[in-house]
XYZ file of C-alpha atoms in Angstrom:
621
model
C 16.677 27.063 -41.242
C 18.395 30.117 -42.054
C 21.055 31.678 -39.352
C 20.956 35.886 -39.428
C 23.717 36.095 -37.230
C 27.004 35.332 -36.051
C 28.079 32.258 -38.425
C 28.237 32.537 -42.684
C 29.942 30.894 -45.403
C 33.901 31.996 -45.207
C 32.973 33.966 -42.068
C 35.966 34.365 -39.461
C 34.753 33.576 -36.169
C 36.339 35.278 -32.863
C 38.265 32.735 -31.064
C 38.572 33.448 -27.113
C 41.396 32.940 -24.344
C 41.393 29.255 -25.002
C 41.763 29.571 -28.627
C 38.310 27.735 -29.720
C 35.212 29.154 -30.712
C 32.894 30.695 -28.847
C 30.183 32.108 -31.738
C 26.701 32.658 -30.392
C 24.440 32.582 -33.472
C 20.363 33.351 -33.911
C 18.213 32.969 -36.951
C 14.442 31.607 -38.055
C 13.465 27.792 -38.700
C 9.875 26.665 -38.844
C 10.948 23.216 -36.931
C 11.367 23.050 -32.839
C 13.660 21.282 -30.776
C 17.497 20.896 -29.922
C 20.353 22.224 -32.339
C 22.700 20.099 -33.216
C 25.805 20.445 -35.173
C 28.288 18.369 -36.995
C 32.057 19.656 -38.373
C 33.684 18.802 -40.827
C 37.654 19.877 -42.078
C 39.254 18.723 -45.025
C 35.778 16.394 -45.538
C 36.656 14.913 -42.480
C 34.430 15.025 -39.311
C 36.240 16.811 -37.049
C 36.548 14.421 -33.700
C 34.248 15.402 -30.701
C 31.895 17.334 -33.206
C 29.328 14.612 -34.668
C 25.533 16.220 -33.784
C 26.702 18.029 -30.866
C 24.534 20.099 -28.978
C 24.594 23.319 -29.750
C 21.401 25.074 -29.287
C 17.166 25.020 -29.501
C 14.363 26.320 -31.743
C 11.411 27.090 -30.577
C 8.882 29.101 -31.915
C 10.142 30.157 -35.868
C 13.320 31.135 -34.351
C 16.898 29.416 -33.561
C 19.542 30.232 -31.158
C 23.126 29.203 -29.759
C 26.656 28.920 -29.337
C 28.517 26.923 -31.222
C 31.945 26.401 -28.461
C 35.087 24.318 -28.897
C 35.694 24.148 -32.170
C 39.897 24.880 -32.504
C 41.521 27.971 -33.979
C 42.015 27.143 -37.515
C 39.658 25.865 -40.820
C 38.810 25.905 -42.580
C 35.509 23.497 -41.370
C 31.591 22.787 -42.925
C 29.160 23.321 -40.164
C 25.977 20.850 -40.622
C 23.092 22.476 -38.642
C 20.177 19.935 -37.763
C 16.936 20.580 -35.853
C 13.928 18.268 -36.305
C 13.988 17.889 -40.226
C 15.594 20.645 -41.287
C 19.239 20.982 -42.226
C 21.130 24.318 -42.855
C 25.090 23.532 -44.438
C 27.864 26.603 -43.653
C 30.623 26.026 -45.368
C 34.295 27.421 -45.621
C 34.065 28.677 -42.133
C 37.409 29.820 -40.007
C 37.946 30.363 -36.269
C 40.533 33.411 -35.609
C 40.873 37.073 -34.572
C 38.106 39.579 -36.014
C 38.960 43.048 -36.278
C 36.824 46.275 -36.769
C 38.135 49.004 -39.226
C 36.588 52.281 -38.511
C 37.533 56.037 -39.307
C 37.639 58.192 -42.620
C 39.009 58.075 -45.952
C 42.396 56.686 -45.474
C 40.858 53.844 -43.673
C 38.026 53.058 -46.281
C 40.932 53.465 -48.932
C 41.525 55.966 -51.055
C 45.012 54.745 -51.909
C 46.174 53.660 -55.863
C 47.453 50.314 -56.445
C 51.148 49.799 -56.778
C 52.960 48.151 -59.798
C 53.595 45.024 -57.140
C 50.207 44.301 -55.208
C 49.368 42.717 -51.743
C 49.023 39.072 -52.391
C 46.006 37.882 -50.916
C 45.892 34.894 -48.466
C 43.421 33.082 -47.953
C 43.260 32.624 -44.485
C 42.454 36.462 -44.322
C 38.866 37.235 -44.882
C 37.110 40.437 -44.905
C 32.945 41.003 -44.082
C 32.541 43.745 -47.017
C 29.944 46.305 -46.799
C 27.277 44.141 -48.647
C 27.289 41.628 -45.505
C 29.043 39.233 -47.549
C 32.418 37.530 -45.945
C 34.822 36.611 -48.742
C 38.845 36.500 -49.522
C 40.395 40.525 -47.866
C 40.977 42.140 -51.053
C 41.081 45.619 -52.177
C 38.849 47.305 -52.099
C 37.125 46.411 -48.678
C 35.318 49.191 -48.046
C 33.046 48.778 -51.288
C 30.711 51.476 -50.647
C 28.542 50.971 -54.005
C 27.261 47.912 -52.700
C 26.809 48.980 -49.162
C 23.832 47.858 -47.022
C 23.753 50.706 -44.048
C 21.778 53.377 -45.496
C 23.896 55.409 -42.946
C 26.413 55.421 -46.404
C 23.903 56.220 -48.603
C 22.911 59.220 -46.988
C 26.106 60.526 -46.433
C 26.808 60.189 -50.370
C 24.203 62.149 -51.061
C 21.402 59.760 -50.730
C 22.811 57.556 -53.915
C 25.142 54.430 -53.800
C 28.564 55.940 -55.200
C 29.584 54.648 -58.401
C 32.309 51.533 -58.707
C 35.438 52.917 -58.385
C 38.491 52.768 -61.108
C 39.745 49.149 -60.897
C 43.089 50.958 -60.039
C 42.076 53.125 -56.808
C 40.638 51.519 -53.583
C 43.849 50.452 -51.178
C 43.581 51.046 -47.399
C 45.899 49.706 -44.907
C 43.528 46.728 -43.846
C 44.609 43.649 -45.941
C 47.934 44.498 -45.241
C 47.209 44.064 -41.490
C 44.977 41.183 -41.853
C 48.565 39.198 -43.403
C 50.990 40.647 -41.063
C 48.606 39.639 -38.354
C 48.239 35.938 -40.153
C 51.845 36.214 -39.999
C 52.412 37.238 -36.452
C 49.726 34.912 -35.087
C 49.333 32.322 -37.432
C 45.572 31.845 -37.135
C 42.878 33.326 -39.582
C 41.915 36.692 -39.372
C 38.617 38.644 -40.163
C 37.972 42.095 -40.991
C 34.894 44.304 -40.700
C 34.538 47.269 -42.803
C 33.065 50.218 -41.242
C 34.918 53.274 -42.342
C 33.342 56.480 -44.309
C 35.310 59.169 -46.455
C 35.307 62.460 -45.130
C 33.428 61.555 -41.489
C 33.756 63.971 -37.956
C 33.832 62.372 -34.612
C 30.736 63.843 -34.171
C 29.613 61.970 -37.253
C 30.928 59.063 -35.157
C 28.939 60.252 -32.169
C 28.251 56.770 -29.981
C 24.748 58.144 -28.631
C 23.254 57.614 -32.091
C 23.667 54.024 -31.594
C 20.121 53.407 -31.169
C 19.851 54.981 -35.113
C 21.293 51.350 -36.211
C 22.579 51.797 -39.859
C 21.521 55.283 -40.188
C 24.349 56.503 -38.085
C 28.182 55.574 -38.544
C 28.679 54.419 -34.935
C 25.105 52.512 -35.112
C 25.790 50.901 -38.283
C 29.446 49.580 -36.602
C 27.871 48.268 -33.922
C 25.132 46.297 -35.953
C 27.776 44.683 -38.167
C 29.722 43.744 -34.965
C 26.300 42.237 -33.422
C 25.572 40.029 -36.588
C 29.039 38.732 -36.589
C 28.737 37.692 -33.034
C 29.260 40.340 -30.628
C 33.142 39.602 -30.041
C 35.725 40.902 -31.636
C 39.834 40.739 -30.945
C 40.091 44.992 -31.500
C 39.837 47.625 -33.179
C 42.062 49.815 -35.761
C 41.146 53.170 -36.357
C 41.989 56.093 -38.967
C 39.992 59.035 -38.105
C 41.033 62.512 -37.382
C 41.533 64.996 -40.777
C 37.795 66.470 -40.296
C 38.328 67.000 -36.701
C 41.546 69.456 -37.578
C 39.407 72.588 -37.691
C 39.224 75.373 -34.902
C 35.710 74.112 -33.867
C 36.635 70.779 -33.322
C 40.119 70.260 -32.397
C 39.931 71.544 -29.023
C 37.295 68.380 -28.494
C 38.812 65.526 -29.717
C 40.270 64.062 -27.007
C 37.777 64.664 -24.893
C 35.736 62.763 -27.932
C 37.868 60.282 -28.089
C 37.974 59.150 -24.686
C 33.931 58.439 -25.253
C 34.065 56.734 -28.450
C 36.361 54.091 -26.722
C 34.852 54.247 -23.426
C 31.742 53.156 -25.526
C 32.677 50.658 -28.301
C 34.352 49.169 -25.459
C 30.775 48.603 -23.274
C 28.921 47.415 -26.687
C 31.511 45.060 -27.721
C 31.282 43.407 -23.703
C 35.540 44.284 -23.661
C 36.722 46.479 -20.918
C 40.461 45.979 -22.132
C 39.710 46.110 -25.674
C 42.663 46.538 -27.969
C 42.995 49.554 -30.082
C 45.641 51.412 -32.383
C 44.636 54.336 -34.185
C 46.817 56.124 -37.124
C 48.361 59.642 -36.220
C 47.174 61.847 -39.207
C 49.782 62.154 -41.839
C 50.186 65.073 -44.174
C 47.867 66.952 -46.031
C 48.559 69.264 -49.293
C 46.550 72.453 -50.401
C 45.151 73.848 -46.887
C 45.430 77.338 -46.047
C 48.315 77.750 -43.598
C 46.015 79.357 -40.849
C 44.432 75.585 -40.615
C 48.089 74.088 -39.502
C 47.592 74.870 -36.028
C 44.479 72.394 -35.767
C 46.380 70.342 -37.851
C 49.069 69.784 -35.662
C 46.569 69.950 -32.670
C 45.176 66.647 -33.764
C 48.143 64.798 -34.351
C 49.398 65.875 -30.770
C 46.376 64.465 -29.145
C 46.603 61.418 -31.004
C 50.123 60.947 -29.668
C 49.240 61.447 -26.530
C 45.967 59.353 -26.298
C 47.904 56.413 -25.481
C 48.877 58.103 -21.976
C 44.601 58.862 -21.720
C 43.644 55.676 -22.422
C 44.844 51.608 -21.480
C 45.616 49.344 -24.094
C 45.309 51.970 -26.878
C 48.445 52.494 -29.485
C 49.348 55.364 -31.971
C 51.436 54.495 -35.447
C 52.801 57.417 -37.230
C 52.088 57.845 -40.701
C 53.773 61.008 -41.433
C 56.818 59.734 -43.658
C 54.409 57.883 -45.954
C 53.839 58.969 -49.629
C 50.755 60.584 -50.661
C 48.355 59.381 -53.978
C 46.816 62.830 -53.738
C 46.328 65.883 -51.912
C 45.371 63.710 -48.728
C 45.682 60.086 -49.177
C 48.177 57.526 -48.104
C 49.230 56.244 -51.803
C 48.882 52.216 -52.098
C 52.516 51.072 -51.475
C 52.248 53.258 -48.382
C 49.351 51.822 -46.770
C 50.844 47.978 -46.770
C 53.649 50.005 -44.727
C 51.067 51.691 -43.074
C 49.132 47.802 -42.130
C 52.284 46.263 -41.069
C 52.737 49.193 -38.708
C 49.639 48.366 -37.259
C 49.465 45.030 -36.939
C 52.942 45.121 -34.771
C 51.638 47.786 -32.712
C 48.513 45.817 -32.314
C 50.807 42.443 -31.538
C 52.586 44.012 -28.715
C 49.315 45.603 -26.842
C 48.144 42.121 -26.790
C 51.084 39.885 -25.794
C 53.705 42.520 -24.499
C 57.152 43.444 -24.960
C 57.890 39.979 -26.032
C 56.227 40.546 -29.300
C 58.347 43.423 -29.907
C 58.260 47.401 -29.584
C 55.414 49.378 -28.784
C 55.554 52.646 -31.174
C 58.364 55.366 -30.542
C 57.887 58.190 -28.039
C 59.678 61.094 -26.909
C 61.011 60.808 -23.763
C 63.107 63.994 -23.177
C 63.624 67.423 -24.253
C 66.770 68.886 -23.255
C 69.424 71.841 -24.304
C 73.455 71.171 -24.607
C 75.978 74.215 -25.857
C 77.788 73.965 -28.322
C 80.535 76.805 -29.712
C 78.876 79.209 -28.236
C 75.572 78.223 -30.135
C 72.659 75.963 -28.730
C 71.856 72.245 -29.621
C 68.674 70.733 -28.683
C 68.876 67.222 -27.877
C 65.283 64.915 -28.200
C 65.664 61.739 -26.923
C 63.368 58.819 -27.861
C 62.505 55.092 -26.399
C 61.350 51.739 -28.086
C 63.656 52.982 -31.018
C 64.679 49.592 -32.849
C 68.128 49.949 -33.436
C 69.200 52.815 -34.276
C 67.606 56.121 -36.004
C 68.386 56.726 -39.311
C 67.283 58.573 -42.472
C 67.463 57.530 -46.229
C 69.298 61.207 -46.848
C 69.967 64.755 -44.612
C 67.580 63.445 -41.763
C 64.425 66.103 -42.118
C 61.637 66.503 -40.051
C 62.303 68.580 -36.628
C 61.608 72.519 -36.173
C 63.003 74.576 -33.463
C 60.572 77.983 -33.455
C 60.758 80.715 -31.302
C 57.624 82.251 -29.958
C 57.530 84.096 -32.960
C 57.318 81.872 -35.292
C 60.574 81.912 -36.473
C 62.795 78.973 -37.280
C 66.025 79.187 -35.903
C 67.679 75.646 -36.487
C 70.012 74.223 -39.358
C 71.298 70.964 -38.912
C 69.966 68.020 -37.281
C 72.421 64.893 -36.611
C 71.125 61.402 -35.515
C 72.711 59.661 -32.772
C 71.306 56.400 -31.714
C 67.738 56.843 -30.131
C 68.623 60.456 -30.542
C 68.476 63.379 -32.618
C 70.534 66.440 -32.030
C 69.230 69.645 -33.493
C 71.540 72.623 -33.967
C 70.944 75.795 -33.677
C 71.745 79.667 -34.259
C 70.405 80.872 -30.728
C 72.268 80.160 -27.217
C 70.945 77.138 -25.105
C 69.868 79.830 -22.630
C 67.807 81.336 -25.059
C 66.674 78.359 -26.481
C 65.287 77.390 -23.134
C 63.495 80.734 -22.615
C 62.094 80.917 -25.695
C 61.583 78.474 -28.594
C 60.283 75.001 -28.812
C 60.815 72.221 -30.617
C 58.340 70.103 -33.541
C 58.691 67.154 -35.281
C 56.473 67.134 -38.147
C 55.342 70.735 -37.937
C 53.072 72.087 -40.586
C 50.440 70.913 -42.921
C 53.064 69.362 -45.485
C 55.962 68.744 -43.972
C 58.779 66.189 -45.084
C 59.920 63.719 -42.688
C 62.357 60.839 -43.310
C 63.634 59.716 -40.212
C 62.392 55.611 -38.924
C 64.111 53.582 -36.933
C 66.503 50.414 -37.899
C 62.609 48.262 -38.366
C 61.030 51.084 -40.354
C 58.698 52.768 -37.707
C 58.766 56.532 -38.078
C 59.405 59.199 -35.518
C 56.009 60.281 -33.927
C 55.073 63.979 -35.159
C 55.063 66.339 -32.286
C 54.709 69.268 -30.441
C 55.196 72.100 -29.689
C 57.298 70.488 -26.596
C 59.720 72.909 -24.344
C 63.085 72.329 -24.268
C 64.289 71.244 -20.671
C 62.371 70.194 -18.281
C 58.462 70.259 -18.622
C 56.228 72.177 -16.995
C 52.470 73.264 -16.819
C 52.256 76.572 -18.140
C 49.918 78.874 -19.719
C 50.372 80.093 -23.820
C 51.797 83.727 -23.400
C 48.863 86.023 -22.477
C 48.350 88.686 -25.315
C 44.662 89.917 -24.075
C 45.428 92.857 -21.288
C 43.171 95.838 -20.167
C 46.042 98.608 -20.298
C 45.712 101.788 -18.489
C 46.620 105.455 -19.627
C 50.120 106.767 -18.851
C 49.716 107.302 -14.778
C 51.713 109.826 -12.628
C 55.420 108.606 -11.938
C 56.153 106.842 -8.516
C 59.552 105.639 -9.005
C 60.846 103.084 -8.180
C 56.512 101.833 -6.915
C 58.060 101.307 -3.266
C 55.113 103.593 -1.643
C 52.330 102.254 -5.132
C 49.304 101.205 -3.189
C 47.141 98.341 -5.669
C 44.442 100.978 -7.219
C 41.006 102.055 -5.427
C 39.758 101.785 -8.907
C 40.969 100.301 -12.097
C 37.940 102.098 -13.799
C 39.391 105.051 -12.657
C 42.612 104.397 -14.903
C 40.646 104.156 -17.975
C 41.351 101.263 -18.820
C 41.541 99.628 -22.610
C 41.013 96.080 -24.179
C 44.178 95.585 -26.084
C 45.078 92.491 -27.926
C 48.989 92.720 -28.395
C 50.701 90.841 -31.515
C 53.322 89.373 -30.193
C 54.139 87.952 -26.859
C 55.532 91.232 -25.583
C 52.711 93.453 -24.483
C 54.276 96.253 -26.149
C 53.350 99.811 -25.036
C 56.364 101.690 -27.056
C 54.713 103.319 -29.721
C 52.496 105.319 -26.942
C 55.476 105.765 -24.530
C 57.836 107.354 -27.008
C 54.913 109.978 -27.450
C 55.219 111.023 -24.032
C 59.005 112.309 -24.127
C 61.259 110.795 -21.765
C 58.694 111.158 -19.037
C 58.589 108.720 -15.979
C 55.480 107.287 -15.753
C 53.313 104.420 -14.516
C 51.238 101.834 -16.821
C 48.730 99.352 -15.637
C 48.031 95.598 -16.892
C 45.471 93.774 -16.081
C 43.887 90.213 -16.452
C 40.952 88.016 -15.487
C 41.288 84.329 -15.196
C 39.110 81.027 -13.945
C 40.310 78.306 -12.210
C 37.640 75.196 -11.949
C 39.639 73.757 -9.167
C 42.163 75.485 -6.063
C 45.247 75.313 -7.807
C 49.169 76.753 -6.809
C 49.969 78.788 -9.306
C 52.871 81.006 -10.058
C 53.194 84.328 -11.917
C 55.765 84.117 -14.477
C 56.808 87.634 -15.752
C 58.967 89.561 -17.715
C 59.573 93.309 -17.756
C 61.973 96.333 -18.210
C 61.274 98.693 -15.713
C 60.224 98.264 -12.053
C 57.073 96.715 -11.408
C 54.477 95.708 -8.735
C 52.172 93.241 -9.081
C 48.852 92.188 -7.501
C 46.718 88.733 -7.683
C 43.122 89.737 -6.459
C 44.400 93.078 -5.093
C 46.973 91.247 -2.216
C 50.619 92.123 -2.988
C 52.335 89.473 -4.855
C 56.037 90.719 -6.013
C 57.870 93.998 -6.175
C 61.094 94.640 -8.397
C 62.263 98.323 -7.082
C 65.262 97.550 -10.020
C 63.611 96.374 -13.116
C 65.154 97.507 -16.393
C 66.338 96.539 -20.113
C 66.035 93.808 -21.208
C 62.807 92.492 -21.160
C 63.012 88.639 -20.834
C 60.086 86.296 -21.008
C 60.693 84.578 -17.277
C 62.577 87.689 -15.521
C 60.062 86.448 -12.205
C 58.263 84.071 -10.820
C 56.229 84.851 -8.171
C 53.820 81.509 -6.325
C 50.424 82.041 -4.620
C 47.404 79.655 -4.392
C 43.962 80.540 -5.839
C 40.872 79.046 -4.797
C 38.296 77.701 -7.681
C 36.470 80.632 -9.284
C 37.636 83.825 -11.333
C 40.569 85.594 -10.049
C 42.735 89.170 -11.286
C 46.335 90.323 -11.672
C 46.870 94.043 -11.923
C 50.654 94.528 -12.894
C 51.897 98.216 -12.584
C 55.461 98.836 -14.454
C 57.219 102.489 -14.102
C 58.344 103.503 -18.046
C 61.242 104.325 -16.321
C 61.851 107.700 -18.032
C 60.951 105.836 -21.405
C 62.945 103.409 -21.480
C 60.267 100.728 -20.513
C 57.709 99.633 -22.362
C 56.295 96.485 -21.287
C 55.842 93.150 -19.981
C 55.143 89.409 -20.716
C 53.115 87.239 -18.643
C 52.097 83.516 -18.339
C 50.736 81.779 -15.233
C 52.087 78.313 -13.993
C 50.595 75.578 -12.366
C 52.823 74.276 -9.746
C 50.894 71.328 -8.165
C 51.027 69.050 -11.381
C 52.872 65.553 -10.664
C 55.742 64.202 -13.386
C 52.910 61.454 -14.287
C 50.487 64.389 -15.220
C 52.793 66.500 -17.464
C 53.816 62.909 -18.960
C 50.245 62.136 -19.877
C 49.964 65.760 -21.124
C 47.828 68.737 -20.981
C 44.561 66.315 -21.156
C 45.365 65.122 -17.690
C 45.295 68.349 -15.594
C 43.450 71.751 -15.612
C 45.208 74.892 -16.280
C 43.722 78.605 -15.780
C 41.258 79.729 -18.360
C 42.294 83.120 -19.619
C 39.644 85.624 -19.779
C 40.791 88.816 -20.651
């Protein structure tokens, strides 16, 4: 008899609600008949389990479930049909966990002076389909057996490793959980260096070990279908302006899958947020950032799902978690992972950000951000580093941050008014950035943003892409402008504007002083009727017209130009819509406008879930 899968020497097996086993198991024997099984702990039979039922062979091949058998071991599992015997020894009954994702997850971390101790309780299923003691290196991709891995190395088995590199956050999990739970735990290595969600892709399951996702799902499948969750790493080759704009969207799937093929509509999962990375061009920060905003907000997207910060963690290279960082990095896990199973009583789910707002202070702004499941207090191990306040230029315009309970208070050169109007606020912002603030248990502060500061709202990015007229005939103050018979007839321009102010100076000062009239204009999409508002800012009068109906005239616009001067509602239906904007140079002294569009109709539950939860215009141009 030989059994190909579900139970193997040291194997954990997945206990389930009652805290027993519940391992279905298959395999090949040349005998017929009923299964029957006897346990053993300690060389003791274990009472209620002397030739038990437990299956039948028919055929060449064997099949069953072996049920009842307590959380615990570790127990000998005597296998009898007809006259054959098959002996499993060493065998545990626990939690299993998958660990999927990229480098940091298959472990690219160096060992510290003082190393994990290993427990044996905690066993890992390597990538040679072996189970043994979790030890570092668990991803040991030299000996793999899913040609997925060889392929993606090239088509050659990497080399062994340096005995000093290999740690990823696993083991460290596996004990805290041990600790947490005090049963056995499993772990299944899955992870790849260097892998895309699209790597990843769930509809190559059918590819079996010659696709990432495939390959996961086999090893899950030999070790019995069940498993207690999953805990994920994945997200650095996703940071990249083709990608980044998916990966929620990918995300969502991947779950939505593993969930179906693991038969676990509620299955547990906590993901890393990307930490730092050293050496990218500073174009690539944007997508960057991207990610780890998504991440943070997946939790909102999807039930029973959980995002640990890894930002404040040391680096062994230009990307990597170092060694001593990762057992942070497991523990992390493992408590996030405790409290989406059991709740609140377990402890804190990771922190979150739970308000943006703007206090004065000596004539200067300070921008509060306050946060919830905060442990204590926040504190830092020096100055507390780690938040940006930018204004739409870029620009940073903070200098002092102060920590005040679940709070931090950000100071500022610019006004709260301004502040309001016009920058936004980071944590983490950057490719590199250096971050030091946790709470009173360790946890860091989430990286973020860009958020608003005061209260949210659904708003388009500043629109930069206008079609801009030539210099028109005055008409004062536009009381008696009629919207235009033709735009085409205004000669109108693609411009792309550098900064948020569509600035039309340089042409204006060439006219001398001369009152004239310029014309903006957009195209957007909406893929559902939305209420929308026109948010815009100008310096001379202006008219302005959505789909060539009269939406707002200011007879006494003038200097200064700020961002959110108007705001002017009207309701679109689906399809592609235009604003024409006409502004008087007022003698020359106008030279512009900015414009955004806001969607009105977006509940608080929406804009707390984030930008993944609602549509917003599409600007076209």
């Amino acid at each position: 008899m030989k059994i190909s899968e579900g139970i193997f020497d040291q194997s954990v097996l997945q206990r389930n609600k009652t805290n027993v086993s519940e391992a279905a198991f298959s395999g090949m024997c040349k005998a017929s008949g009923i299964v029957t099984i006897s346990v053993r702990q300690g060389g003791k039979p274990l009472k209620g389990f002397a030739s038990v039922k437990v299956g039948m062979a028919a055929r060449g091949k064997v099949k069953g479930c072996l049920k009842g058998v307590p959380v615990g071991g570790p127990y000998d599992l005597t296998f009898n049909v007809g006259d054959e015997t098959l002996v499993v020894k060493d065998v545990m009954v626990g939690d299993v966990w998958l660990l999927g994702g990229q480098s940091n997850m298959q472990g690219c971390g160096l060992f510290p002076r003082v190393r994990l101790k290993t427990d044996p309780l905690v066993r890992a299923f390597y990538m040679d389909d072996r189970w043994a003691t979790a030890k570092d290196p668990v991803h040991n991709m030299w000996d793999c057996v899913d040609p997925v891995h060889v392929d993606l190395c090239g088509g050659k088995h990497p080399p062994t490793p340096a005995k000093e590199w290999g740690v990823c956050p696993g083991p460290a999990f596996g004990n805290e959980m041990r600790r947490l739970t005090g049963v056995p735990q499993g772990l299944i290595a899955c992870a790849h260096g260097g892998t895309s969600m699209t790597q990843w892709d769930p509809n190559r399951k059918s590819e079996g070990g010659k696709s990432l996702y495939g390959a996961m799902v086999r090893r899950l499948v030999k070790n019995g279908g069940r498993v207690a969750g999953l805990v994920w790493y994945q997200g650095c080759s996703d940071a990249n302006a083709g990608d980044a704009k998916f990966y929620t969207a990918r995300m969502k799937e991947w779950v939505h899958c593993l969930r179906r093929d693991s038969q676990n509509k509620t299955l547990p999962v906590v993901m890393v947020q990307i930490a730092r990375v050293v050496g990218w061009h500073a174009d690539e920060a944007v997508n960057w950032n991207s990610i780890q905003e998504q991440q943070r907000l997946l939790p909102r997207l999807i039930g029973h799902l959980a995002t640990v910060p890894s930002v404040d963690l040391p680096l062994d290279d230009m990307i990597h978690i170092g060694g001593a960082g990762h057992y942070v990095l497991g523990v992390r896990l493992a408590r996030a992972m405790q409290v989406l199973r059991e709740g609140r009583k377990a402890g804190l789910p990771p922190i979150e950000v739970t308000q943006v707002i703007c206090e004065s202070e000596r004539g200067g702004g300070m921008v509060v951000v306050e946060f919830s499941n905060v442990a204590g207090r926040l504190r830092s191990g020096a100055r507390p580093c780690g938040f940006s306040i930018l204004t739409q230029s870029g620009s940073s315009v903070h200098f002092d941050i102060q920590l005040d309970g679940s709070r931090a208070r950000i100071r500022s050169m610019l006004s709260a008014d301004v502040l309001s109007r016009e920058a936004v606020v980071h944590y983490g912002y950057g490719l590199d950035p250096y971050c030091n603030i946790t709470d009173e248990s360790g946890r860091s502060l989430p990286v973020f943003g860009p958020l608003p500061i005061g209260e949210a709202c659904a708003i388009t990015p500043y629109i930069r892409q206008m079609r801009v007229s030539e210099h028109q005939p005055s008409a004062g103050r536009l009381e008696a402008l009629a919207y235009p018979c033709s735009l085409d007839g205004l000669k109108m321009i693609s411009r792309i504007f550098d900064e948020n102010f569509c600035s039309m100076n340089p042409e204006t000062l060439q006219r001398e002083g001369r009152d004239e009239v310029l014309y903006f204009a957009c195209r957007f999409s909406c893929k559902e009727a939305m209420a929308l508002a026109l948010v815009l800012g100008y310096d001379g009068p202006v008219k302005a017209w959505v789909d060539g109906k009269l939406l707002m005239h200011d007879p006494d616009g003038s200097n200064p130009a700020t961002p959110d001067k108007s705001k002017a509602q009207f309701r679109v239906a689906a399809g592609e819509h235009e604003i024409v904007v006409a502004e008087s140079t007022n003698s020359g002294k106008a030279w512009g406008i900015y414009l955004r569009l806001q969607r009105l109709d977006v509940t608080r539950k929406q804009l707390f879930k984030g930008p993944d939860s609602y549509m917003m215009p599409e600007i076209l141009g």
